[in-house]
Short mmCIF file of C-alpha atoms in Angstrom, two decimals:
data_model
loop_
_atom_site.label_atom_id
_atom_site.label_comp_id
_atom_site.label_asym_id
_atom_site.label_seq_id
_atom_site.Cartn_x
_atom_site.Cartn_y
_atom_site.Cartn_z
CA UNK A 1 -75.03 -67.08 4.24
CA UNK A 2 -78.93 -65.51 4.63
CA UNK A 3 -78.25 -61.53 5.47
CA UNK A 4 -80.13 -60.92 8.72
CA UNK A 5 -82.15 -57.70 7.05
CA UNK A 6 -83.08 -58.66 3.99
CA UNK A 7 -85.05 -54.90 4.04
CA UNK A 8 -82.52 -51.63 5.20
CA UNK A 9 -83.50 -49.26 7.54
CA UNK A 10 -86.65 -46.81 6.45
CA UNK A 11 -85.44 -43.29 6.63
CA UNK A 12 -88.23 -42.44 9.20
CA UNK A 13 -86.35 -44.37 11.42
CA UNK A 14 -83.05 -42.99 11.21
CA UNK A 15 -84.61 -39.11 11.29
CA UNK A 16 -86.42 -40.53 14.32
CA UNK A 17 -83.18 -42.03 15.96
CA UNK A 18 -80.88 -38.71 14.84
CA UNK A 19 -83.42 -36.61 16.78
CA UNK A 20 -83.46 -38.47 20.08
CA UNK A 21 -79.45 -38.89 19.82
CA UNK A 22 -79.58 -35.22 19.64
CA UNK A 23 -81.72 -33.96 22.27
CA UNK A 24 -79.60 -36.55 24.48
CA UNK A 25 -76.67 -34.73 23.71
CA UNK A 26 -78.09 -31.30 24.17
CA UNK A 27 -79.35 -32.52 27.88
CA UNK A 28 -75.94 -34.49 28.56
CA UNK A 29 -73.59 -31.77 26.94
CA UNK A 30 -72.47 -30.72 30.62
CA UNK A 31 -72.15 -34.60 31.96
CA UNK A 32 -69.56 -35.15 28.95
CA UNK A 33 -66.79 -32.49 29.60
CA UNK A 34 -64.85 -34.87 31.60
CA UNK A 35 -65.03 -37.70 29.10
CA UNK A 36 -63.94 -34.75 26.54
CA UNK A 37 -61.13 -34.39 28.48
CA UNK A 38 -60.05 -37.65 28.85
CA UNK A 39 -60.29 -38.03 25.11
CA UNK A 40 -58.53 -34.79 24.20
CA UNK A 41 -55.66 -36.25 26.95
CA UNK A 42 -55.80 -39.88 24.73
CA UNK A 43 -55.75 -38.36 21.94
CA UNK A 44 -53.10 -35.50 22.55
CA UNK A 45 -49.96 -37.58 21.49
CA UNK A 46 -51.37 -38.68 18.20
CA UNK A 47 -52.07 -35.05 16.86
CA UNK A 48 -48.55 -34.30 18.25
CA UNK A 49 -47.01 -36.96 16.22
CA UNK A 50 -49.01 -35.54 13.25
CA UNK A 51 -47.79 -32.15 13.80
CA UNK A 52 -44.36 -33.49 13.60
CA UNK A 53 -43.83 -33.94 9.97
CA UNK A 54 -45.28 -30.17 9.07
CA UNK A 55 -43.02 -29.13 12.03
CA UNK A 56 -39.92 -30.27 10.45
CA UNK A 57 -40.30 -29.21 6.82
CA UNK A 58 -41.50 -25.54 8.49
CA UNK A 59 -37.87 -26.14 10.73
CA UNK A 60 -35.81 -27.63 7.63
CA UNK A 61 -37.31 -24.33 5.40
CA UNK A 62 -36.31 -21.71 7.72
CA UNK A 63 -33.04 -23.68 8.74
CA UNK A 64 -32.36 -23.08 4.81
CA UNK A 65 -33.69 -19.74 4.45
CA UNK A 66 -31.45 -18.59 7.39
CA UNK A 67 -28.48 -20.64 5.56
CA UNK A 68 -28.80 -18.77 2.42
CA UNK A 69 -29.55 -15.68 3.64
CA UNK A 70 -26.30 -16.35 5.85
CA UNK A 71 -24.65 -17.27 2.82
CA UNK A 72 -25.33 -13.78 1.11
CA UNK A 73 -24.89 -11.70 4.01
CA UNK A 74 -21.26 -13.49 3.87
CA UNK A 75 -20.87 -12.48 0.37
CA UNK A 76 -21.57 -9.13 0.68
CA UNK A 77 -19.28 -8.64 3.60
CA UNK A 78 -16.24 -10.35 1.46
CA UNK A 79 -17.03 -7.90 -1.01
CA UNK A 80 -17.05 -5.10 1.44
CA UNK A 81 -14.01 -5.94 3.12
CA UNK A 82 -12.00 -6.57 -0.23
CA UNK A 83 -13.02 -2.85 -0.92
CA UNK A 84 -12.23 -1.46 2.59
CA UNK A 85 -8.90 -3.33 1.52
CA UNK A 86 -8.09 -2.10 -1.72
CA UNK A 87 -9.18 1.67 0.03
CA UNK A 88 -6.56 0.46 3.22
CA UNK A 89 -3.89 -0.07 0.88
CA UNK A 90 -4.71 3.12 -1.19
CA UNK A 91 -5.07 5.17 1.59
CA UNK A 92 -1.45 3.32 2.92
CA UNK A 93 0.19 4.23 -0.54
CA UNK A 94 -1.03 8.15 -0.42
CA UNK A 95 0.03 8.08 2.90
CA UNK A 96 3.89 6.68 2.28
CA UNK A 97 4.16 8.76 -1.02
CA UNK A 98 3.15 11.89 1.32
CA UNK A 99 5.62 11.35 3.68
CA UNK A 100 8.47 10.83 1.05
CA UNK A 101 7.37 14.00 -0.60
CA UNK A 102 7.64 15.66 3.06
CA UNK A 103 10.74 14.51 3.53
CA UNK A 104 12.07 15.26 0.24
CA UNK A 105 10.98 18.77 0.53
CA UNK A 106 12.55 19.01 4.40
CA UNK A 107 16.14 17.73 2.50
CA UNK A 108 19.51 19.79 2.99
CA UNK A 109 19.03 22.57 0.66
CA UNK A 110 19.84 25.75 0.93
CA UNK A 111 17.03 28.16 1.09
CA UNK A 112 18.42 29.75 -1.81
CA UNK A 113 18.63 26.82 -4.12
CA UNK A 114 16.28 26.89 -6.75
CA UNK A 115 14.06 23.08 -7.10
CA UNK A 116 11.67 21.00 -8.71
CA UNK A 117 10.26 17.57 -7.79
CA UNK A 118 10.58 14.80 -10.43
CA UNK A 119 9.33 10.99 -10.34
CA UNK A 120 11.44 7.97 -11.15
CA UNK A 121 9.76 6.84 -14.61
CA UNK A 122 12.75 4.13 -15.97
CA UNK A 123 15.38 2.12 -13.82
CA UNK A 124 18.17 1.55 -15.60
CA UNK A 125 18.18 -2.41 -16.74
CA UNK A 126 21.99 -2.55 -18.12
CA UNK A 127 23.60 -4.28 -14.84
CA UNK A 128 27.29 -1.87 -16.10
CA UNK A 129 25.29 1.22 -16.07
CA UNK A 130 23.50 2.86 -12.92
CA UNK A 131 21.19 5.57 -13.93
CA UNK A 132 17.59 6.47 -13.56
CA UNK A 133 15.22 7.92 -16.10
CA UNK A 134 12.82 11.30 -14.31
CA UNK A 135 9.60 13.07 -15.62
CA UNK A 136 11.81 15.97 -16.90
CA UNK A 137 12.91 17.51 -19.26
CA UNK A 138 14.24 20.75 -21.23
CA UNK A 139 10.71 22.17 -21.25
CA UNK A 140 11.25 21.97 -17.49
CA UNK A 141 14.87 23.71 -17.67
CA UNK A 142 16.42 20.75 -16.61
CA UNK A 143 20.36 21.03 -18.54
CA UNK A 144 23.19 18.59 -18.65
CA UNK A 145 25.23 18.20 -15.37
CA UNK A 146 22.59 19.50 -13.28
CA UNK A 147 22.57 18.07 -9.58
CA UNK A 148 19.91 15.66 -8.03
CA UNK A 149 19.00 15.17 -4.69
CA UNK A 150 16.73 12.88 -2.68
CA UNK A 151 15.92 13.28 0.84
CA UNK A 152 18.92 12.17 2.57
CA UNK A 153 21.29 13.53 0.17
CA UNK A 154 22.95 13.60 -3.25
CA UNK A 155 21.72 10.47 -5.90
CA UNK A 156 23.88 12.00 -9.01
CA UNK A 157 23.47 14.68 -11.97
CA UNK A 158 21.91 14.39 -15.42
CA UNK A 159 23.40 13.45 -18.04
CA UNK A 160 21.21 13.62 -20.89
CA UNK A 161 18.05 15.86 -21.94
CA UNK A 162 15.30 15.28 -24.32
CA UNK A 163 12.18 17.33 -23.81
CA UNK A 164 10.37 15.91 -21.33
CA UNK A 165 12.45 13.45 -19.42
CA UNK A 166 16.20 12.98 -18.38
CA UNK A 167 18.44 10.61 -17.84
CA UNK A 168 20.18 10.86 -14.20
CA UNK A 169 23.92 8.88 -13.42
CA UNK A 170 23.82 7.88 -10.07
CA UNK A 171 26.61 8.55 -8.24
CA UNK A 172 27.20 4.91 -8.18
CA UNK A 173 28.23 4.09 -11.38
CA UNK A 174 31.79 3.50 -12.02
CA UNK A 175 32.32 6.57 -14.24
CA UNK A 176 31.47 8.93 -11.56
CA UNK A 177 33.42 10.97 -9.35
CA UNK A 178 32.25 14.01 -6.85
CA UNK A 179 34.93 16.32 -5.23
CA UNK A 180 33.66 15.57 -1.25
CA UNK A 181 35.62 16.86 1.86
CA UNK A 182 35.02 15.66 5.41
CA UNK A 183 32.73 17.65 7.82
CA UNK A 184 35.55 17.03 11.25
CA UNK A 185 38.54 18.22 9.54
CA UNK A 186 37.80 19.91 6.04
CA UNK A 187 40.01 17.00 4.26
CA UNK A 188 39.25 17.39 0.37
CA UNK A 189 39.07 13.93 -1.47
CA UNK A 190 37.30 12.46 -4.35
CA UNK A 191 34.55 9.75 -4.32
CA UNK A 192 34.04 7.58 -7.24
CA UNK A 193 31.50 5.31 -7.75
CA UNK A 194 32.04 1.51 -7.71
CA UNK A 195 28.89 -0.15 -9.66
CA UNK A 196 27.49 -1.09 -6.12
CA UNK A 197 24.63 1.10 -4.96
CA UNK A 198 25.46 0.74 -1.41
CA UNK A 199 29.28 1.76 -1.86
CA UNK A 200 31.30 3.95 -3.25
CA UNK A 201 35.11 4.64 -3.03
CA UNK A 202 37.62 7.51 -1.95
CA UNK A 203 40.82 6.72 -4.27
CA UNK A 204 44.28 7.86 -3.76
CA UNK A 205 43.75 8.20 -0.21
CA UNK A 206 47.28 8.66 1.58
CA UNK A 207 47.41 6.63 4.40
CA UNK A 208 48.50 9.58 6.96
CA UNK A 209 44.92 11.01 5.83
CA UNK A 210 42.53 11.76 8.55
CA UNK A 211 39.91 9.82 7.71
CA UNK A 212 37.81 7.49 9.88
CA UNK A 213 35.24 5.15 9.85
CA UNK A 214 31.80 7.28 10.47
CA UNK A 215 32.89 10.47 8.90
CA UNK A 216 30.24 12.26 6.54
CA UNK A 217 31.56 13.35 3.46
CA UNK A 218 29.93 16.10 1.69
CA UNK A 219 30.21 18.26 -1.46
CA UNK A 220 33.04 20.61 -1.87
CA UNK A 221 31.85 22.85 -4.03
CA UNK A 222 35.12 22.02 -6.68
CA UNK A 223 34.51 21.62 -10.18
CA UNK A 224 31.30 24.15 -9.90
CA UNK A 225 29.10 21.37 -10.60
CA UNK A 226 27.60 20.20 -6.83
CA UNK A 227 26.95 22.85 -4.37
CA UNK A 228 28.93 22.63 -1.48
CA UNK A 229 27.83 21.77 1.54
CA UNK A 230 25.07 18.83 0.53
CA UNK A 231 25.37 15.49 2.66
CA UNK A 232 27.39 12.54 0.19
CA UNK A 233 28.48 9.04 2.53
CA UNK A 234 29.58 8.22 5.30
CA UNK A 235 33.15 6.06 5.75
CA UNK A 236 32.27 2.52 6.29
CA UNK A 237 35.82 1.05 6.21
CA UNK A 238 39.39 2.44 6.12
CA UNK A 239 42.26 -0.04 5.44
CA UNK A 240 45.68 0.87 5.47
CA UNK A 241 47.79 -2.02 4.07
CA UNK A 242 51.84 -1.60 4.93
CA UNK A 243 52.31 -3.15 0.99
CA UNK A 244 49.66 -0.77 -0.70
CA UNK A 245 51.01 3.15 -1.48
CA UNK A 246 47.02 4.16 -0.65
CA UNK A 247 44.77 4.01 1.97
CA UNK A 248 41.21 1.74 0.76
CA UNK A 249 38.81 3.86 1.93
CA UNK A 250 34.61 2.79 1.12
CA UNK A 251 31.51 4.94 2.09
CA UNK A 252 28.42 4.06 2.05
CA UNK A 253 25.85 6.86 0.12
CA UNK A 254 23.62 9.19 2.59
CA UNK A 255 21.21 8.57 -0.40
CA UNK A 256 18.86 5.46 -0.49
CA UNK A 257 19.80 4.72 -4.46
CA UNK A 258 17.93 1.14 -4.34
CA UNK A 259 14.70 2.58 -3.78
CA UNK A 260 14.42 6.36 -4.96
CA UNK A 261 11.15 7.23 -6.67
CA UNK A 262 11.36 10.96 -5.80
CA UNK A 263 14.11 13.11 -6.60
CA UNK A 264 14.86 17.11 -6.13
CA UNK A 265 16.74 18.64 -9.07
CA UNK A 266 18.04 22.17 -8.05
CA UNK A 267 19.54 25.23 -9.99
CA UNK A 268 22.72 26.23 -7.84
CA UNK A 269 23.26 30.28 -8.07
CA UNK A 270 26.31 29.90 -10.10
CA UNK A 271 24.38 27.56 -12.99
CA UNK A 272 21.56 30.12 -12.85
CA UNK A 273 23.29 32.82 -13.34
CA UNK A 274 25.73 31.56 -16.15
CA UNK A 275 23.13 30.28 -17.94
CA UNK A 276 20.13 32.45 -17.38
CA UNK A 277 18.11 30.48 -20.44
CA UNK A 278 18.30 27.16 -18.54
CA UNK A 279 17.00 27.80 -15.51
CA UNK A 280 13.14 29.22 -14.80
CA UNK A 281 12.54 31.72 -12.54
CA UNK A 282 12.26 31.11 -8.86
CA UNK A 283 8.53 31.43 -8.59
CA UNK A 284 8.46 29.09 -11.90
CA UNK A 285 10.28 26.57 -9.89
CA UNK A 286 8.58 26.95 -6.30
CA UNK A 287 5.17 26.47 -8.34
CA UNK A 288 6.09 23.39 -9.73
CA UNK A 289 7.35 22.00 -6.13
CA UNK A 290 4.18 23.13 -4.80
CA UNK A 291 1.87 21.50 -7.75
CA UNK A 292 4.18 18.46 -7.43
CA UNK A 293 3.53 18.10 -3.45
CA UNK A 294 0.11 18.54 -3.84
#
């Protein structure tokens, strides 16, 4: 095919036809706002649909920005809860141990009982024996058959000394025995233990005894081991069987023996004074149940 120009345009004539397109611009710039208009409306949609894709990688950016910063604001909470936790159950455990040490100090005793807090270090694992293991010892004064209380009432005596622990028999244990007598009518008897920690046993009950289910049994004061006076049981069950010479009479102990972590060992006046070496002085004592407590 023959091209129609077989010559291109001079570049005199395009200057030329630039100017003129120009000034009629310049003179027609007011005439074309509407077709401006009409263009910008035309066109409006297509440079919306080509806004679209930055739109959605700016959305899907922020959308994981927000997620991860989500995602460590959640991980910093978990970690500040499960601290708040640990301090909750912290705080909880301060708070329990303070009230057992409250009530251990507000136990039966008589104001002129000398005492000393110890803490349950050793449960006893033989299943035949029932003793505990406390914090002290005969740097601490503590001697052989000296009493133990908890909060409620008596838990035993030691048994055994080494410098700084003892070994306490709970009142339990099956080769224990405490001369009681009951708070309604003075009746002396003897309660053994049974190798139960919720039950012990009055033996060699006669069955005209007055003795009845609910009556608190406390020390006697015979044998000059236990002050007299200091809460024991309490009768759960009296049985009087027409082919047995005794009356089966069980208690259950005042004292919570399953759970004790806290116990009171005191210096009765009659210990103190018969063995002035063993026992520390009163202010000794009321030091330690103050530095204890604290």
């Amino acid at each position: 095919m023959k091209p129609i120009f077989v010559r291109g345009v001079s570049n005199q004539f395009r200057l030329t036809l630039a100017i003129i397109l120009s000034v009629i611009l310049i003179v027609a710039n007011d005439r074309l706002d509407p077709v401006r208009q009409s263009m910008a409306t035309l066109l409006s949609p297509l440079q919306y649909l080509a806004n679209v894709p930055g739109d959605m990688l700016d959305s899907v950016a922020e959308n994981l920005a927000s997620r991860a910063m989500l995602q460590s604001q959640n991980a910093e909470l978990m970690r500040q809860q499960l601290l708040m936790s640990e301090r909750l159950q912290r705080f909880e455990h301060l708070r329990q141990e303070n009230e057992r040490l409250r009530a251990l100090l507000g136990s039966p005793l008589h104001m002129d009982a000398r005492k000393m807090v110890a803490e349950v270090v050793e449960v006893a694992s033989d299943p035949f024996h029932q003793y505990v293991v406390i914090n002290r010892g005969s740097q601490h004064a503590v001697y052989v058959g000296q009493p133990v209380l908890d909060a409620q009432g008596i838990v035993g005596q030691v048994v055994q000394v080494s410098a700084i622990t003892s070994r306490v028999l709970l009142m339990s244990d099956v080769s224990h025995g405490i001369p009681v007598r009951i708070t309604r009518n003075d009746v002396r008897l003897v309660a053994n233990g049974t190798g139960e920690l919720d039950e012990i046993e009055l033996k060699y009950v006669a069955k005209s005894t007055d003795v009845k289910v609910g009556d608190l049994l406390v020390t006697s004061g015979l044998g000059n081991r236990f002050p007299e006076g200091y809460p024991v049981a309490r009768v759960m069950q009296v049985q009087r069987d027409d082919g047995q010479s005794y009356a089966r009479v069980t208690a259950q102990p005042v004292a919570a023996l399953d759970r004790i972590r806290y116990l009171l060992l005191i210096w009765p006046e009659k210990a103190a004074e018969n063995s002035p070496e063993s026992a520390p002085p009163a202010a000794e004592a009321n030091t330690d149940i103050k530095g204890e407590a604290q």
